[in-house]
Amino acid sequence: MPGANGRATQADVARLAGVSQATVSLILNGGDTGRRRVGEQTRQRVLDAIRMTGYVANPAAQRLAGGRARIIGVFTYEPVFPRDSRDFYHPFLIGVEAQAEQLGCDLLFFTGTPSPQGRRLLGDGSRRLGIADGCVLLGRHDDKRDLADLLSRDFPFAFIGRRESDAGTVPYVGADYVTATREVVERLFALGHERVGFLGDLRHDEPSVDRASGYHQAVRAARRRPVVLDGTGLTGGEALDLLGDNGLTAAVVWPSGLAPQIRSAALARGMSVPGDLSLAQLGDVEDGSPGDIDWTGFRIPREQMGAAAVQLLFDQLVSPTTLGATALQRTLACTVVPGTTAGPPAPGRVPAGRRSAQPG
């Protein structure tokens, strides 16, 4: 039975023939080797299913596998491409470019269509991606409809960052935010803080969920009570007040751009960081602000993720039969940084934010 868009996929063929999708790929791309490995009877069932469904193999993937075209698309959900080297997304694209060059591939950038929220969407433009052999996608706020469409069309792609879809296995190269966040929170407890708060974005996108998961793991292991606070839309002063209202001496902050604002508000009130309040960033600063503070927290392997995503896409194109679901989803470790913005709580200190002389 064809997929939702009316076009049959390898998954449709596999279901009808009663075999795995890897077996279908092997028969389509494996030549004599594939015939020997699966047997003639299984091969015939698959060929019959192909005729019944009208499945047509992705010609772009076949061209790349045969060495006749090497074009990799790049699409970002962010409103603009990086304007300078301080942009959060710049290292990702450096990695993408370097790995594409190493593999002998050209890059083709797609812009998609703008949305009322100011970010890009693939939408109907996803069909244009077929100009390339496959596509690397990046951006914090993806669109699940795009992922479902790409999966339904068997279009090769790789997302930079963990992404999930009800439509199937999303190929991605992600950062291990769970482990990194857990280790940062464990460090704050080890410094002597009795209560460590999580202040940030509480939406259910994958990057936020992973960080919250790491926080809760550390809190449970320390047998402490979690303090999860919504920092969406808060100024630095408002966030500082919120930490103080909850009697916190330390907090991990996400998105990372909020942490410098809290620090500035604390300094304006005569407080010190980390003397009166310890802060840790759960990732690199996203707003391109100067890196003059040695922040406690972790760094994301952005350049490595970009390169690994290109390699994952290339692997799908040239060796589709060797990649199982596990190989399609790859995770890289973050680098935990001790930094100078976290330290032991000062004896008899006043809770954060309660020395407020004027709003920050």
XYZ file of C-alpha atoms in Angstrom:
360
model
C 0.000 0.000 0.000
C 1.523 3.368 -1.010
C 2.424 5.916 1.670
C 0.397 8.971 2.637
C 1.734 10.975 -0.305
C 0.701 8.306 -2.813
C 4.220 7.117 -3.502
C 5.306 3.650 -2.437
C 8.355 3.361 -0.205
C 10.849 0.612 0.564
C 8.982 0.094 3.846
C 5.784 -0.634 1.858
C 7.634 -3.171 -0.270
C 9.170 -4.806 2.812
C 5.779 -5.181 4.541
C 4.151 -6.702 1.492
C 7.019 -9.132 0.886
C 7.321 -10.046 4.561
C 11.012 -9.069 4.784
C 13.066 -6.325 6.401
C 13.696 -2.993 4.695
C 17.413 -3.830 4.710
C 16.663 -6.934 2.622
C 14.798 -4.820 0.075
C 17.768 -2.439 -0.154
C 20.163 -5.343 -0.533
C 18.193 -6.773 -3.448
C 17.911 -3.377 -5.138
C 21.545 -2.354 -4.678
C 23.507 -5.497 -3.983
C 23.673 -7.055 -7.461
C 24.929 -10.638 -7.521
C 26.058 -10.358 -3.897
C 22.543 -9.480 -2.820
C 21.078 -12.361 -4.817
C 23.386 -14.868 -3.115
C 22.748 -13.530 0.379
C 18.943 -13.487 0.320
C 18.138 -16.431 -1.916
C 16.112 -16.582 -5.111
C 12.744 -17.226 -3.458
C 13.018 -14.163 -1.198
C 14.304 -12.066 -4.091
C 11.301 -13.020 -6.201
C 8.891 -12.072 -3.400
C 10.499 -8.662 -3.164
C 10.405 -8.130 -6.941
C 6.728 -9.102 -6.987
C 6.036 -6.613 -4.182
C 7.871 -3.900 -6.105
C 5.660 -4.492 -9.136
C 2.488 -4.545 -7.037
C 3.293 -1.304 -5.173
C 4.854 0.531 -8.108
C 7.890 1.379 -5.997
C 10.579 3.422 -7.748
C 14.036 3.593 -6.145
C 15.535 6.982 -5.299
C 17.607 7.826 -8.397
C 19.721 10.405 -6.585
C 20.953 7.865 -4.049
C 21.717 5.421 -6.836
C 23.708 8.068 -8.713
C 25.795 8.882 -5.658
C 26.363 5.217 -4.884
C 27.671 4.846 -8.420
C 29.940 7.873 -8.111
C 28.130 9.925 -10.780
C 26.869 12.796 -8.551
C 28.029 14.154 -5.208
C 25.738 16.983 -4.150
C 24.726 17.357 -0.493
C 21.994 19.811 0.437
C 22.040 21.928 3.619
C 18.907 23.428 5.151
C 18.645 25.425 8.386
C 15.454 26.353 10.203
C 17.099 29.528 11.460
C 16.017 32.803 9.781
C 19.458 33.560 8.340
C 22.746 31.805 7.776
C 25.592 32.802 10.135
C 26.892 36.324 9.575
C 30.157 35.969 11.502
C 32.295 33.422 13.336
C 30.626 34.139 16.698
C 27.270 32.855 15.496
C 26.161 29.713 17.331
C 25.617 27.805 14.080
C 28.889 28.763 12.436
C 30.922 25.801 13.812
C 28.279 23.335 12.627
C 28.636 24.622 9.079
C 32.438 24.595 9.321
C 32.220 20.879 10.113
C 29.740 20.298 7.304
C 31.986 22.017 4.783
C 35.162 20.255 5.929
C 33.635 16.774 5.789
C 31.960 17.405 2.432
C 35.307 18.501 1.025
C 36.990 15.400 2.430
C 34.366 13.179 0.795
C 34.619 15.029 -2.514
C 31.054 16.363 -2.337
C 29.629 19.747 -3.263
C 27.208 21.635 -1.002
C 23.884 23.115 -2.092
C 22.136 25.478 0.347
C 18.338 25.637 0.573
C 16.398 28.532 2.077
C 12.860 27.105 2.327
C 9.995 29.500 3.033
C 9.560 31.986 5.929
C 6.910 31.423 8.596
C 4.919 34.014 10.583
C 7.172 33.208 13.556
C 10.223 34.421 11.622
C 11.861 31.047 11.079
C 12.151 28.910 7.993
C 10.050 25.935 6.995
C 10.526 23.335 4.323
C 6.826 22.813 3.698
C 6.077 22.068 0.046
C 9.635 23.117 -0.692
C 10.836 19.754 0.612
C 10.330 18.430 -2.915
C 13.076 20.789 -4.072
C 15.573 18.922 -1.938
C 15.515 16.243 -4.631
C 17.933 18.418 -6.601
C 20.549 17.140 -4.161
C 21.385 13.531 -3.374
C 20.487 14.036 0.273
C 20.298 16.824 2.818
C 21.721 17.845 6.192
C 19.218 19.756 8.340
C 19.887 21.889 11.404
C 18.164 24.384 13.658
C 16.672 24.205 17.127
C 13.025 24.543 16.132
C 12.308 21.919 13.500
C 8.933 21.028 11.987
C 7.714 17.471 12.581
C 5.676 17.565 9.371
C 8.883 18.043 7.389
C 10.494 15.032 9.050
C 7.442 12.852 8.408
C 7.388 13.903 4.756
C 11.078 13.155 4.231
C 10.718 9.756 5.908
C 7.669 8.855 3.852
C 9.560 9.611 0.625
C 12.686 7.645 1.597
C 14.671 10.828 1.004
C 18.150 10.500 2.538
C 18.828 13.112 5.225
C 20.591 13.636 8.532
C 19.610 16.078 11.280
C 22.223 17.851 13.376
C 20.768 17.314 16.845
C 18.581 14.556 18.267
C 15.151 14.482 16.665
C 12.307 11.989 16.919
C 9.251 11.400 14.742
C 6.190 9.177 14.958
C 6.708 8.534 11.240
C 9.890 6.493 11.695
C 13.555 6.537 12.640
C 15.069 9.991 12.127
C 18.773 9.850 11.160
C 20.645 12.278 13.392
C 23.931 13.172 15.034
C 23.175 14.535 18.481
C 25.046 15.805 21.522
C 24.789 13.893 24.792
C 23.036 16.638 26.750
C 21.716 14.140 29.295
C 25.135 13.029 30.530
C 26.678 16.511 30.333
C 23.848 18.133 32.315
C 23.941 15.385 34.928
C 27.690 15.859 35.415
C 27.347 19.643 35.753
C 24.615 19.322 38.390
C 26.620 16.650 40.229
C 29.535 19.082 40.365
C 27.345 21.761 41.968
C 26.180 19.316 44.631
C 29.804 18.258 45.221
C 30.695 21.924 45.858
C 28.297 21.893 48.808
C 25.064 23.330 47.409
C 22.018 21.806 49.076
C 19.572 22.932 46.396
C 20.348 23.345 42.712
C 17.683 24.765 40.418
C 16.953 24.207 36.738
C 15.997 27.495 35.117
C 15.111 27.591 31.458
C 12.981 26.513 28.560
C 10.446 23.908 29.684
C 9.094 23.101 26.249
C 9.100 19.520 25.033
C 11.578 19.820 22.149
C 14.350 17.239 22.261
C 17.230 19.540 23.388
C 15.178 20.816 26.331
C 13.906 17.351 27.262
C 17.437 15.902 27.284
C 18.774 18.634 29.559
C 15.838 18.287 31.956
C 16.371 14.520 32.020
C 20.030 14.926 32.991
C 19.069 17.383 35.735
C 16.489 15.029 37.219
C 18.932 12.110 37.115
C 21.464 14.085 39.160
C 18.864 15.312 41.652
C 17.475 11.823 42.216
C 20.969 10.384 42.683
C 21.724 13.071 45.287
C 18.342 12.471 46.967
C 17.446 16.124 46.717
C 14.252 17.877 45.762
C 14.134 19.232 42.181
C 13.419 22.906 41.626
C 12.388 23.426 38.004
C 11.659 27.019 37.017
C 10.355 28.454 33.753
C 12.712 31.157 32.535
C 10.894 31.857 29.268
C 10.758 35.585 28.545
C 12.356 36.667 31.818
C 14.872 39.489 32.111
C 18.053 38.872 34.060
C 16.648 40.691 37.084
C 13.379 38.774 37.001
C 15.229 35.479 36.751
C 17.472 36.487 39.668
C 14.412 37.291 41.772
C 12.907 33.916 40.902
C 16.052 32.116 42.064
C 16.007 34.117 45.287
C 12.333 33.453 45.934
C 13.160 29.747 45.862
C 16.158 30.088 48.184
C 18.648 28.771 45.640
C 22.415 29.122 45.904
C 23.077 27.529 42.503
C 21.291 27.021 39.209
C 21.861 25.504 35.792
C 20.499 27.671 33.006
C 19.133 26.907 29.529
C 19.051 28.529 27.006
C 22.568 29.663 27.803
C 21.991 33.280 26.778
C 19.987 33.865 29.973
C 22.940 33.121 32.274
C 24.964 36.266 31.336
C 21.871 38.388 31.967
C 21.429 36.889 35.442
C 25.095 37.470 36.217
C 24.892 41.108 35.100
C 21.800 41.679 37.262
C 23.538 40.106 40.268
C 26.630 42.295 39.852
C 24.423 45.394 39.548
C 22.944 44.542 42.970
C 26.323 44.205 44.618
C 26.330 40.427 44.528
C 29.136 38.205 43.334
C 29.174 35.174 41.063
C 30.035 32.593 42.301
C 30.311 33.961 45.867
C 26.608 34.691 46.322
C 25.240 32.660 43.449
C 26.731 29.857 41.365
C 25.616 29.660 37.735
C 26.256 27.032 35.077
C 25.383 27.176 31.389
C 23.972 24.072 29.745
C 25.723 24.627 26.430
C 27.441 27.338 24.445
C 26.051 30.871 24.379
C 23.718 31.156 21.389
C 23.570 34.929 20.945
C 27.164 35.458 19.814
C 28.121 37.495 22.913
C 31.864 37.733 23.639
C 33.331 34.785 25.478
C 35.121 36.838 28.176
C 33.692 34.784 31.050
C 34.975 31.309 31.870
C 31.551 29.780 32.369
C 30.943 26.624 34.324
C 28.936 24.173 32.229
C 29.623 22.249 29.070
C 30.567 22.829 25.475
C 28.773 21.256 22.535
C 30.956 19.503 19.910
C 29.416 21.624 17.164
C 32.047 21.285 14.466
C 32.310 17.536 15.031
C 28.531 17.189 14.857
C 28.409 18.954 11.496
C 31.100 16.693 10.086
C 29.509 13.547 11.515
C 26.110 14.471 10.041
C 27.623 14.703 6.551
C 29.304 11.335 7.094
C 26.014 9.810 8.266
C 24.242 11.089 5.162
C 27.035 9.792 2.933
C 26.856 6.381 4.642
C 23.138 6.200 3.903
C 23.742 6.940 0.265
C 26.604 4.561 -0.439
C 25.905 1.737 2.064
C 22.176 1.692 2.859
C 22.133 -2.039 3.587
C 24.665 -1.840 6.422
C 22.857 0.773 8.523
C 20.396 -0.372 11.148
C 18.290 1.940 13.322
C 21.085 2.251 15.877
C 23.658 3.301 13.287
C 21.288 5.968 11.977
C 21.260 7.759 15.329
C 24.669 8.815 16.629
C 25.524 10.733 19.798
C 28.706 12.670 20.590
C 29.950 13.569 24.070
C 30.006 17.165 25.280
C 32.990 18.632 27.151
C 32.217 19.516 30.763
C 33.995 22.722 31.827
C 34.673 23.505 35.542
C 34.779 27.241 34.817
C 34.820 30.062 37.347
C 31.111 30.855 37.733
C 30.436 28.082 40.236
C 31.958 27.614 43.664
C 31.093 26.585 47.226
C 28.195 28.477 48.825
C 29.357 31.273 51.099
C 28.620 30.691 54.826
C 25.588 32.633 55.962
C 24.952 34.060 52.517
C 21.712 35.853 51.638
C 19.626 33.884 49.076
C 20.039 34.982 45.469
C 18.093 38.078 44.483
C 17.095 39.220 47.975
C 19.608 42.042 48.104
C 17.630 43.788 45.410
C 18.327 47.531 45.416
C 16.719 48.126 42.063
C 15.293 45.845 39.363
C 17.789 44.374 36.880
